[in-house]
Short mmCIF file of C-alpha atoms in Angstrom, two decimals:
data_model
loop_
_atom_site.label_atom_id
_atom_site.label_comp_id
_atom_site.label_asym_id
_atom_site.label_seq_id
_atom_site.Cartn_x
_atom_site.Cartn_y
_atom_site.Cartn_z
CA MET A 1 102.76 -68.49 -9.92
CA THR A 2 104.51 -69.88 -6.84
CA TYR A 3 107.94 -71.48 -6.49
CA ALA A 4 109.41 -73.99 -4.04
CA VAL A 5 112.39 -71.75 -3.26
CA ASP A 6 111.34 -68.16 -2.67
CA GLN A 7 112.63 -66.15 0.30
CA LEU A 8 114.13 -62.93 1.59
CA VAL A 9 117.91 -63.14 2.04
CA PHE A 10 118.88 -59.59 3.02
CA THR A 11 116.82 -56.95 4.85
CA PRO A 12 117.34 -53.52 6.42
CA ASP A 13 118.20 -55.21 9.73
CA ASP A 14 121.25 -56.78 8.06
CA VAL A 15 122.89 -53.43 7.27
CA ASP A 16 125.43 -52.03 9.73
CA LEU A 17 125.11 -48.25 9.36
CA SER A 18 128.20 -47.69 11.47
CA ARG A 19 130.08 -48.81 8.35
CA SER A 20 128.03 -46.69 5.94
CA PRO A 21 129.76 -44.06 3.76
CA LEU A 22 127.47 -41.53 5.50
CA ALA A 23 128.46 -42.52 9.06
CA GLY A 24 129.44 -39.51 11.19
CA GLN A 25 128.97 -37.04 8.36
CA PHE A 26 126.22 -34.87 9.88
CA ASP A 27 124.35 -34.39 13.13
CA ALA A 28 121.15 -36.30 12.34
CA GLU A 29 120.06 -39.90 12.81
CA THR A 30 119.58 -42.11 9.75
CA TYR A 31 118.04 -45.51 9.22
CA VAL A 32 117.78 -48.03 6.38
CA LEU A 33 114.60 -47.25 4.47
CA GLY A 34 115.32 -50.21 2.19
CA ALA A 35 118.03 -52.72 1.25
CA PHE A 36 116.70 -53.81 -2.12
CA ASN A 37 116.89 -53.99 -5.93
CA PRO A 38 120.10 -56.05 -6.04
CA GLY A 39 122.20 -56.52 -9.13
CA LEU A 40 123.34 -60.15 -9.34
CA THR A 41 126.29 -62.00 -10.86
CA ARG A 42 128.35 -65.13 -10.27
CA LEU A 43 131.91 -64.74 -9.05
CA ALA A 44 134.90 -66.82 -10.10
CA ASN A 45 134.75 -68.75 -6.79
CA GLY A 46 131.21 -69.96 -7.62
CA ASN A 47 129.45 -67.71 -5.12
CA LEU A 48 126.86 -65.15 -6.13
CA LEU A 49 127.35 -61.43 -5.61
CA MET A 50 124.48 -59.04 -4.96
CA MET A 51 125.00 -55.30 -5.29
CA VAL A 52 122.33 -54.14 -2.86
CA ARG A 53 120.86 -50.67 -3.03
CA VAL A 54 120.90 -49.26 0.50
CA ALA A 55 118.49 -46.32 0.78
CA GLU A 56 119.67 -44.48 3.88
CA ALA A 57 117.07 -42.01 5.10
CA LEU A 58 116.79 -39.34 7.75
CA ARG A 59 114.91 -40.59 10.81
CA LYS A 60 113.30 -37.15 11.14
CA PRO A 61 113.38 -35.40 7.76
CA ILE A 62 111.08 -32.61 8.95
CA VAL A 63 112.75 -30.30 11.46
CA ASP A 64 111.93 -26.66 12.27
CA GLY A 65 109.34 -26.35 9.54
CA LYS A 66 111.59 -27.69 6.79
CA VAL A 67 111.85 -31.05 5.02
CA HIS A 68 115.41 -32.19 4.45
CA ALA A 69 117.39 -34.23 1.92
CA ILE A 70 120.92 -35.66 2.05
CA ARG A 71 123.41 -34.46 -0.56
CA TRP A 72 127.01 -35.39 -1.43
CA GLU A 73 129.48 -32.64 -2.23
CA GLY A 74 133.20 -32.59 -2.92
CA GLU A 75 135.91 -32.92 -5.53
CA GLU A 76 135.26 -35.31 -8.42
CA GLY A 77 136.56 -38.78 -7.64
CA SER A 78 136.91 -38.15 -3.91
CA ALA A 79 134.98 -39.54 -0.95
CA GLY A 80 133.63 -36.02 -0.43
CA ARG A 81 131.22 -35.28 2.38
CA TYR A 82 127.49 -35.42 3.01
CA VAL A 83 125.36 -32.42 3.98
CA LEU A 84 121.69 -31.69 4.66
CA ASP A 85 119.52 -29.31 2.61
CA GLY A 86 116.15 -28.02 3.85
CA TRP A 87 113.05 -26.70 2.07
CA PRO A 88 110.10 -24.93 3.75
CA LEU A 89 107.17 -27.32 4.20
CA GLU A 90 104.75 -24.94 2.49
CA PHE A 91 106.65 -25.55 -0.77
CA ALA A 92 106.72 -29.37 -0.49
CA ASP A 93 104.31 -32.27 -0.99
CA THR A 94 105.41 -35.14 1.28
CA ALA A 95 102.66 -37.69 0.45
CA ASP A 96 105.15 -40.24 -0.94
CA PRO A 97 107.52 -41.51 1.79
CA ARG A 98 110.34 -41.97 -0.74
CA LYS A 99 110.44 -38.38 -1.98
CA PHE A 100 108.88 -34.96 -1.80
CA MET A 101 107.66 -32.77 -4.63
CA LEU A 102 108.53 -29.08 -4.67
CA HIS A 103 105.95 -26.52 -5.75
CA GLY A 104 106.49 -23.29 -7.63
CA SER A 105 108.05 -24.56 -10.87
CA LYS A 106 106.65 -25.14 -14.32
CA TRP A 107 108.35 -28.55 -14.23
CA ARG A 108 107.87 -31.44 -11.81
CA VAL A 109 110.74 -31.01 -9.35
CA MET A 110 111.43 -33.41 -6.52
CA ALA A 111 113.96 -34.35 -3.87
CA LEU A 112 114.54 -37.61 -2.02
CA THR A 113 114.10 -38.47 1.65
CA SER A 114 117.04 -40.86 1.37
CA LEU A 115 120.40 -41.20 -0.35
CA SER A 116 121.30 -44.56 -1.90
CA TRP A 117 124.65 -46.34 -2.08
CA LEU A 118 125.54 -49.85 -3.21
CA LEU A 119 126.65 -52.62 -0.86
CA PRO A 120 128.30 -55.82 -2.22
CA VAL A 121 126.79 -58.87 -0.47
CA GLU A 122 128.34 -62.25 -1.28
CA LEU A 123 125.99 -65.23 -1.25
CA SER A 124 126.33 -69.00 -1.40
CA PRO A 125 126.15 -70.54 -4.91
CA ASP A 126 122.37 -71.06 -4.59
CA GLY A 127 121.87 -67.50 -3.34
CA LEU A 128 120.21 -68.50 -0.08
CA GLU A 129 122.91 -67.76 2.51
CA VAL A 130 124.99 -64.65 3.13
CA VAL A 131 128.71 -65.48 3.00
CA ALA A 132 130.19 -61.98 3.44
CA VAL A 133 129.18 -58.32 3.39
CA HIS A 134 131.91 -56.23 1.74
CA TYR A 135 131.53 -52.76 3.28
CA ASP A 136 135.05 -51.91 2.18
CA ARG A 137 133.96 -52.24 -1.46
CA ALA A 138 130.78 -50.17 -1.27
CA VAL A 139 129.98 -47.92 -4.24
CA ALA A 140 128.97 -44.40 -3.21
CA PRO A 141 128.69 -40.99 -4.91
CA GLN A 142 131.95 -39.52 -6.22
CA GLY A 143 130.78 -36.64 -8.40
CA SER A 144 128.16 -33.93 -8.70
CA TRP A 145 126.28 -36.03 -11.27
CA GLN A 146 125.30 -38.45 -8.47
CA CYS A 147 125.09 -36.11 -5.49
CA TYR A 148 121.69 -37.54 -4.52
CA GLY A 149 122.78 -41.15 -4.77
CA VAL A 150 123.64 -44.26 -6.80
CA GLU A 151 120.73 -46.62 -7.38
CA ASP A 152 119.58 -49.94 -8.84
CA ALA A 153 122.68 -51.78 -10.07
CA ARG A 154 122.43 -54.25 -12.94
CA ILE A 155 125.45 -56.49 -13.56
CA SER A 156 126.43 -58.26 -16.78
CA HIS A 157 129.41 -60.59 -17.20
CA VAL A 158 130.64 -60.20 -20.77
CA GLY A 159 133.90 -61.82 -21.82
CA ASP A 160 136.47 -61.43 -19.07
CA ARG A 161 134.92 -58.35 -17.43
CA TYR A 162 131.96 -57.46 -15.28
CA TRP A 163 129.93 -54.42 -16.27
CA MET A 164 127.53 -52.64 -13.91
CA THR A 165 125.00 -50.01 -14.87
CA THR A 166 123.56 -47.78 -12.19
CA CYS A 167 121.16 -44.87 -11.99
CA SER A 168 122.88 -41.70 -10.78
CA VAL A 169 120.69 -38.97 -9.31
CA SER A 170 121.42 -35.25 -9.26
CA PRO A 171 119.92 -31.86 -10.20
CA GLU A 172 122.20 -31.93 -13.26
CA ARG A 173 120.53 -35.03 -14.71
CA HIS A 174 119.03 -38.41 -13.87
CA SER A 175 121.51 -40.51 -15.81
CA THR A 176 122.82 -44.03 -16.36
CA THR A 177 126.41 -44.53 -15.21
CA LEU A 178 128.73 -47.42 -16.00
CA TYR A 179 131.23 -49.24 -13.79
CA SER A 180 133.59 -52.09 -14.67
CA SER A 181 135.38 -54.79 -12.68
CA VAL A 182 137.78 -57.65 -13.34
CA ASN A 183 136.52 -59.68 -10.35
CA GLY A 184 132.96 -58.51 -9.64
CA LEU A 185 133.97 -56.99 -6.30
CA ASP A 186 136.26 -54.04 -7.01
CA TRP A 187 134.46 -51.51 -9.21
CA ARG A 188 135.86 -48.65 -11.29
CA PHE A 189 133.69 -45.77 -12.45
CA GLU A 190 133.81 -45.48 -16.26
CA ASP A 191 131.46 -42.61 -17.16
CA ILE A 192 127.94 -41.42 -17.81
CA VAL A 193 126.66 -43.48 -20.74
CA LEU A 194 122.99 -42.48 -21.07
CA ASP A 195 121.60 -39.01 -20.52
CA HIS A 196 118.70 -37.62 -18.52
CA GLN A 197 115.91 -40.05 -17.57
CA ASN A 198 117.18 -42.87 -19.76
CA LYS A 199 117.48 -45.59 -17.13
CA ASP A 200 116.97 -49.32 -16.44
CA MET A 201 119.91 -50.00 -18.77
CA LEU A 202 120.58 -53.73 -19.14
CA ILE A 203 123.65 -54.93 -21.03
CA PHE A 204 123.25 -58.24 -22.87
CA GLU A 205 125.54 -60.99 -21.54
CA GLY A 206 127.12 -61.53 -24.92
CA GLN A 207 127.52 -59.84 -28.29
CA VAL A 208 125.44 -59.93 -31.45
CA ASP A 209 127.44 -59.66 -34.68
CA GLY A 210 130.44 -58.27 -32.83
CA ARG A 211 128.59 -55.45 -31.07
CA TYR A 212 127.41 -54.94 -27.51
CA TRP A 213 123.66 -54.61 -27.03
CA ALA A 214 121.61 -53.12 -24.24
CA GLN A 215 118.03 -52.48 -23.26
CA THR A 216 117.18 -48.90 -22.24
CA ARG A 217 114.05 -47.16 -20.98
CA PRO A 218 113.79 -43.44 -21.79
CA LEU A 219 111.09 -41.54 -19.93
CA GLY A 220 109.14 -38.45 -20.89
CA ASP A 221 105.93 -36.54 -20.25
CA LEU A 222 104.52 -36.99 -23.76
CA TYR A 223 103.89 -40.04 -25.96
CA PHE A 224 102.15 -40.20 -29.33
CA ALA A 225 99.09 -42.38 -29.77
CA TYR A 226 99.09 -45.68 -31.63
CA PRO A 227 96.19 -46.18 -34.09
CA PRO A 228 92.86 -47.05 -32.40
CA ASN A 229 93.07 -50.79 -33.20
CA SER A 230 96.77 -51.23 -32.48
CA GLU A 231 97.96 -54.04 -30.20
CA TRP A 232 100.28 -51.55 -28.47
CA ARG A 233 99.63 -48.97 -25.78
CA ALA A 234 101.36 -45.58 -25.86
CA GLY A 235 103.78 -44.99 -23.00
CA PRO A 236 107.25 -45.93 -21.74
CA SER A 237 108.83 -48.86 -23.58
CA ILE A 238 111.99 -50.95 -23.38
CA ASN A 239 114.20 -49.81 -26.24
CA LEU A 240 117.46 -51.18 -27.65
CA ALA A 241 120.89 -49.69 -28.28
CA THR A 242 124.23 -50.96 -29.60
CA SER A 243 127.82 -50.05 -28.85
CA PRO A 244 131.31 -50.88 -30.15
CA ASP A 245 132.98 -50.26 -26.77
CA MET A 246 130.39 -50.12 -23.93
CA LEU A 247 130.78 -46.32 -23.70
CA HIS A 248 129.14 -44.98 -26.86
CA TRP A 249 125.58 -46.16 -27.46
CA LYS A 250 123.46 -45.78 -30.59
CA PRO A 251 119.68 -46.32 -30.38
CA CYS A 252 118.33 -49.20 -32.45
CA ARG A 253 115.71 -48.04 -34.98
CA HIS A 254 113.50 -51.05 -34.26
CA PRO A 255 111.18 -50.90 -31.22
CA GLY A 256 111.90 -53.33 -28.40
CA ILE A 257 109.41 -54.50 -25.79
CA ARG A 258 106.27 -52.36 -25.73
CA PRO A 259 103.22 -52.26 -23.44
CA HIS A 260 100.31 -54.28 -24.81
CA ALA A 261 96.92 -52.65 -25.27
CA ALA A 262 95.25 -55.88 -24.12
CA THR A 263 96.17 -55.41 -20.44
CA VAL A 264 96.47 -52.47 -18.07
CA ALA A 265 98.78 -54.52 -15.83
CA THR A 266 101.72 -53.48 -18.01
CA ALA A 267 100.60 -49.92 -18.74
CA ARG A 268 104.10 -48.81 -17.74
CA ILE A 269 107.09 -51.09 -18.27
CA GLY A 270 110.83 -51.12 -17.71
CA GLY A 271 113.81 -53.45 -17.82
CA GLY A 272 114.55 -55.95 -15.06
CA THR A 273 117.43 -58.39 -15.62
CA PRO A 274 120.26 -58.25 -18.14
CA PRO A 275 119.30 -60.43 -21.13
CA ILE A 276 120.98 -63.84 -21.00
CA ARG A 277 121.48 -66.27 -23.87
CA THR A 278 119.29 -69.39 -23.98
CA GLU A 279 118.62 -72.02 -26.65
CA ARG A 280 115.56 -70.05 -27.78
CA GLY A 281 117.19 -66.61 -27.76
CA TRP A 282 117.79 -63.80 -25.26
CA LEU A 283 115.77 -64.16 -22.06
CA SER A 284 114.69 -60.84 -20.56
CA LEU A 285 112.78 -60.39 -17.30
CA TRP A 286 111.10 -57.00 -17.04
CA HIS A 287 108.61 -55.17 -14.85
CA GLY A 288 105.10 -54.03 -15.62
CA VAL A 289 103.27 -51.47 -13.49
CA GLU A 290 99.51 -51.40 -13.10
CA PRO A 291 98.24 -47.95 -12.05
CA HIS A 292 97.11 -48.09 -8.41
CA GLU A 293 97.22 -45.41 -5.72
CA ILE A 294 100.55 -43.51 -5.56
CA VAL A 295 103.15 -46.15 -6.49
CA GLY A 296 101.24 -48.73 -8.57
CA ILE A 297 101.40 -52.54 -8.60
CA TYR A 298 104.76 -53.88 -9.82
CA ARG A 299 105.00 -57.40 -11.28
CA THR A 300 107.69 -59.29 -13.21
CA TYR A 301 107.13 -60.59 -16.76
CA TRP A 302 109.35 -62.30 -19.31
CA THR A 303 110.14 -62.19 -23.01
CA ILE A 304 112.54 -64.23 -25.16
CA MET A 305 114.07 -62.19 -27.97
CA ASP A 306 115.54 -63.54 -31.20
CA ALA A 307 119.25 -64.38 -30.91
CA GLN A 308 120.26 -62.36 -34.00
CA GLU A 309 117.45 -59.78 -34.16
CA PRO A 310 116.76 -58.89 -30.51
CA TRP A 311 113.92 -56.55 -31.43
CA ARG A 312 111.85 -59.59 -32.43
CA ALA A 313 109.99 -61.37 -29.63
CA VAL A 314 110.13 -65.17 -29.89
CA ALA A 315 107.97 -65.89 -26.84
CA THR A 316 106.27 -63.98 -24.03
CA GLN A 317 103.25 -64.21 -21.72
CA HIS A 318 100.71 -61.76 -20.33
CA ALA A 319 100.59 -63.66 -17.03
CA PRO A 320 103.14 -62.42 -14.49
CA LEU A 321 106.18 -64.49 -13.62
CA LEU A 322 106.50 -62.98 -10.13
CA GLU A 323 104.20 -60.95 -7.91
CA ALA A 324 104.73 -59.33 -4.54
CA ASN A 325 104.44 -61.85 -1.70
CA PRO A 326 103.07 -60.31 1.53
CA GLU A 327 104.00 -63.44 3.51
CA LEU A 328 107.69 -62.78 2.89
CA THR A 329 107.54 -59.28 4.36
CA ARG A 330 105.16 -60.05 7.25
CA PRO A 331 108.07 -60.20 9.77
CA LEU A 332 109.06 -56.71 8.56
CA GLU A 333 105.59 -55.21 8.83
CA ASP A 334 106.82 -52.38 11.07
CA LYS A 335 109.16 -51.25 8.27
CA MET A 336 106.71 -51.41 5.35
CA TYR A 337 106.01 -48.17 3.49
CA VAL A 338 104.89 -49.44 0.05
CA ARG A 339 103.08 -52.62 -0.95
CA ASP A 340 102.40 -54.65 -4.10
CA VAL A 341 105.93 -54.11 -5.43
CA VAL A 342 108.38 -56.71 -6.72
CA PHE A 343 111.21 -55.28 -8.82
CA THR A 344 113.41 -57.95 -10.41
CA THR A 345 117.00 -56.89 -11.06
CA GLY A 346 119.26 -59.95 -11.40
CA ILE A 347 119.47 -63.48 -12.80
CA ALA A 348 122.08 -66.25 -12.66
CA ASP A 349 122.23 -69.80 -14.04
CA HIS A 350 122.09 -72.58 -11.43
CA GLY A 351 121.60 -75.96 -13.07
CA ASP A 352 117.92 -76.65 -13.72
CA VAL A 353 116.82 -73.29 -12.31
CA TYR A 354 117.60 -69.62 -12.61
CA VAL A 355 118.42 -67.79 -9.42
CA VAL A 356 116.38 -64.60 -9.71
CA ALA A 357 117.04 -61.60 -7.46
CA SER A 358 114.41 -58.95 -6.80
CA GLY A 359 113.66 -56.02 -4.57
CA GLU A 360 110.57 -56.82 -2.48
CA ALA A 361 108.39 -53.87 -1.44
CA ASP A 362 111.31 -51.46 -1.93
CA LEU A 363 112.48 -52.95 1.35
CA ALA A 364 114.45 -56.21 1.09
CA CYS A 365 116.26 -58.60 -1.27
CA ARG A 366 114.28 -61.61 -2.49
CA ILE A 367 115.77 -64.72 -4.08
CA THR A 368 113.56 -67.03 -6.16
CA HIS A 369 114.54 -70.25 -7.92
CA ILE A 370 112.59 -70.35 -11.19
CA PRO A 371 112.75 -73.64 -13.14
CA LYS A 372 114.10 -73.25 -16.65
CA GLN A 373 111.17 -75.25 -17.97
CA VAL A 374 108.96 -72.23 -17.30
CA PHE A 375 110.54 -70.61 -20.37
CA ALA A 376 110.63 -73.73 -22.56
#
C-alpha cells in the first residue's frame, strides 16, 4: 500500500555529535549508525515531538585484535561517564553489524557495537518539517540498569501527563523503563516497570474501567505448540497488562495479539504504536517479522481491539499497512547496513489522517500520512 505523503524527516546526517552525551568521553571516533524508531506525541503548542533513538557507534570497533563496546558507568542519577570495553576477536561473532555474539557460554550472550540515547526533535504539526532539535533535553543512561543504552521510546499522552516507555539495556537485565513529563519535553525517570526481555511496552492513551492498560511483548527461548489445526502460531505475542498507577503492572489472563498460522510474514510479532481510541475501539499498529537472512523482513500491520475488552480483536488484516521503501533510503545508500525493515513506533491524530512515525532500515525517521478511512 502506498500513500501520498510518505518521506524521511530525520536522518543520521541531521545529528550533531558534538552535542552528544558521549562527546569527548573517550579517545575514539564515533558516528551515527542510525537515527530511528521515534516515539511520537503532540505538544501543547500543536507541534509534534519525536523522541529519536540515536545509535552512536564506534567508527572502528575492532582495534588490536579486540572488538569494543561503549558502556556508561557512574553514580545512579548522574551524568556519569562513558568507557570502552574490549573482547578478543576469537571469542566474538561479528556477522551482524548492530551487535556481536560472545562464545563460551551456555546462554546466548551479546554486546552492542553502539550505545543509544534519545534525542527530542520537534516537528511542524503535520510532522514534515523539523522545527527544533532539543539537545539540552536528551535522555541518556543514568544507572547501571541502562549502561548499554536507552532505546525505542514510545510516548502516550494520558490525562494531563505524558508517559514514555523505553528499553534499557545492561548485563543486569533487558528491561522496560518508564519516564514521565508534564510538557512532553522535560522527562523524569520513574523506574523499571517490566523485567528482563519484556519490551515493546505500549501504554493505551486512555483508561478502561478506571485502570491503565498496556501492551507488552515478553521474549523467551521456548514456546509451547498450539494444536495442529489451530489458527495461531507458537512464538512471541503481544500481551496485555493493567495497572492502577503506571508503576505496578499485572498481566491480563486473556491473550492479546498472536501470530496467525496462515502466514509466515508475521511469524514473530511485537508492538508498534501506543493504542489510541477510535469509534471502533483501540487502534494498534504492530510489527510482523518474516524470517529472512540475519535480521528478517519487518512490516507494519494493524488491529482494532474492543473498547471495553481489549483482548478481543474487532478488525485486522493480513495485508501489511506499511513496508520498507527502498526509494526513501536511496540517497543514504552509503549508510545502509540492513534492508527490508520498517519499524513503526508512533501515531498522532491530524484531521482526516494519522501521522505515523517509523524507523526506516534502522537508519532514519519516516513520516507517513495514513488516511483514517483505511481503518473504517
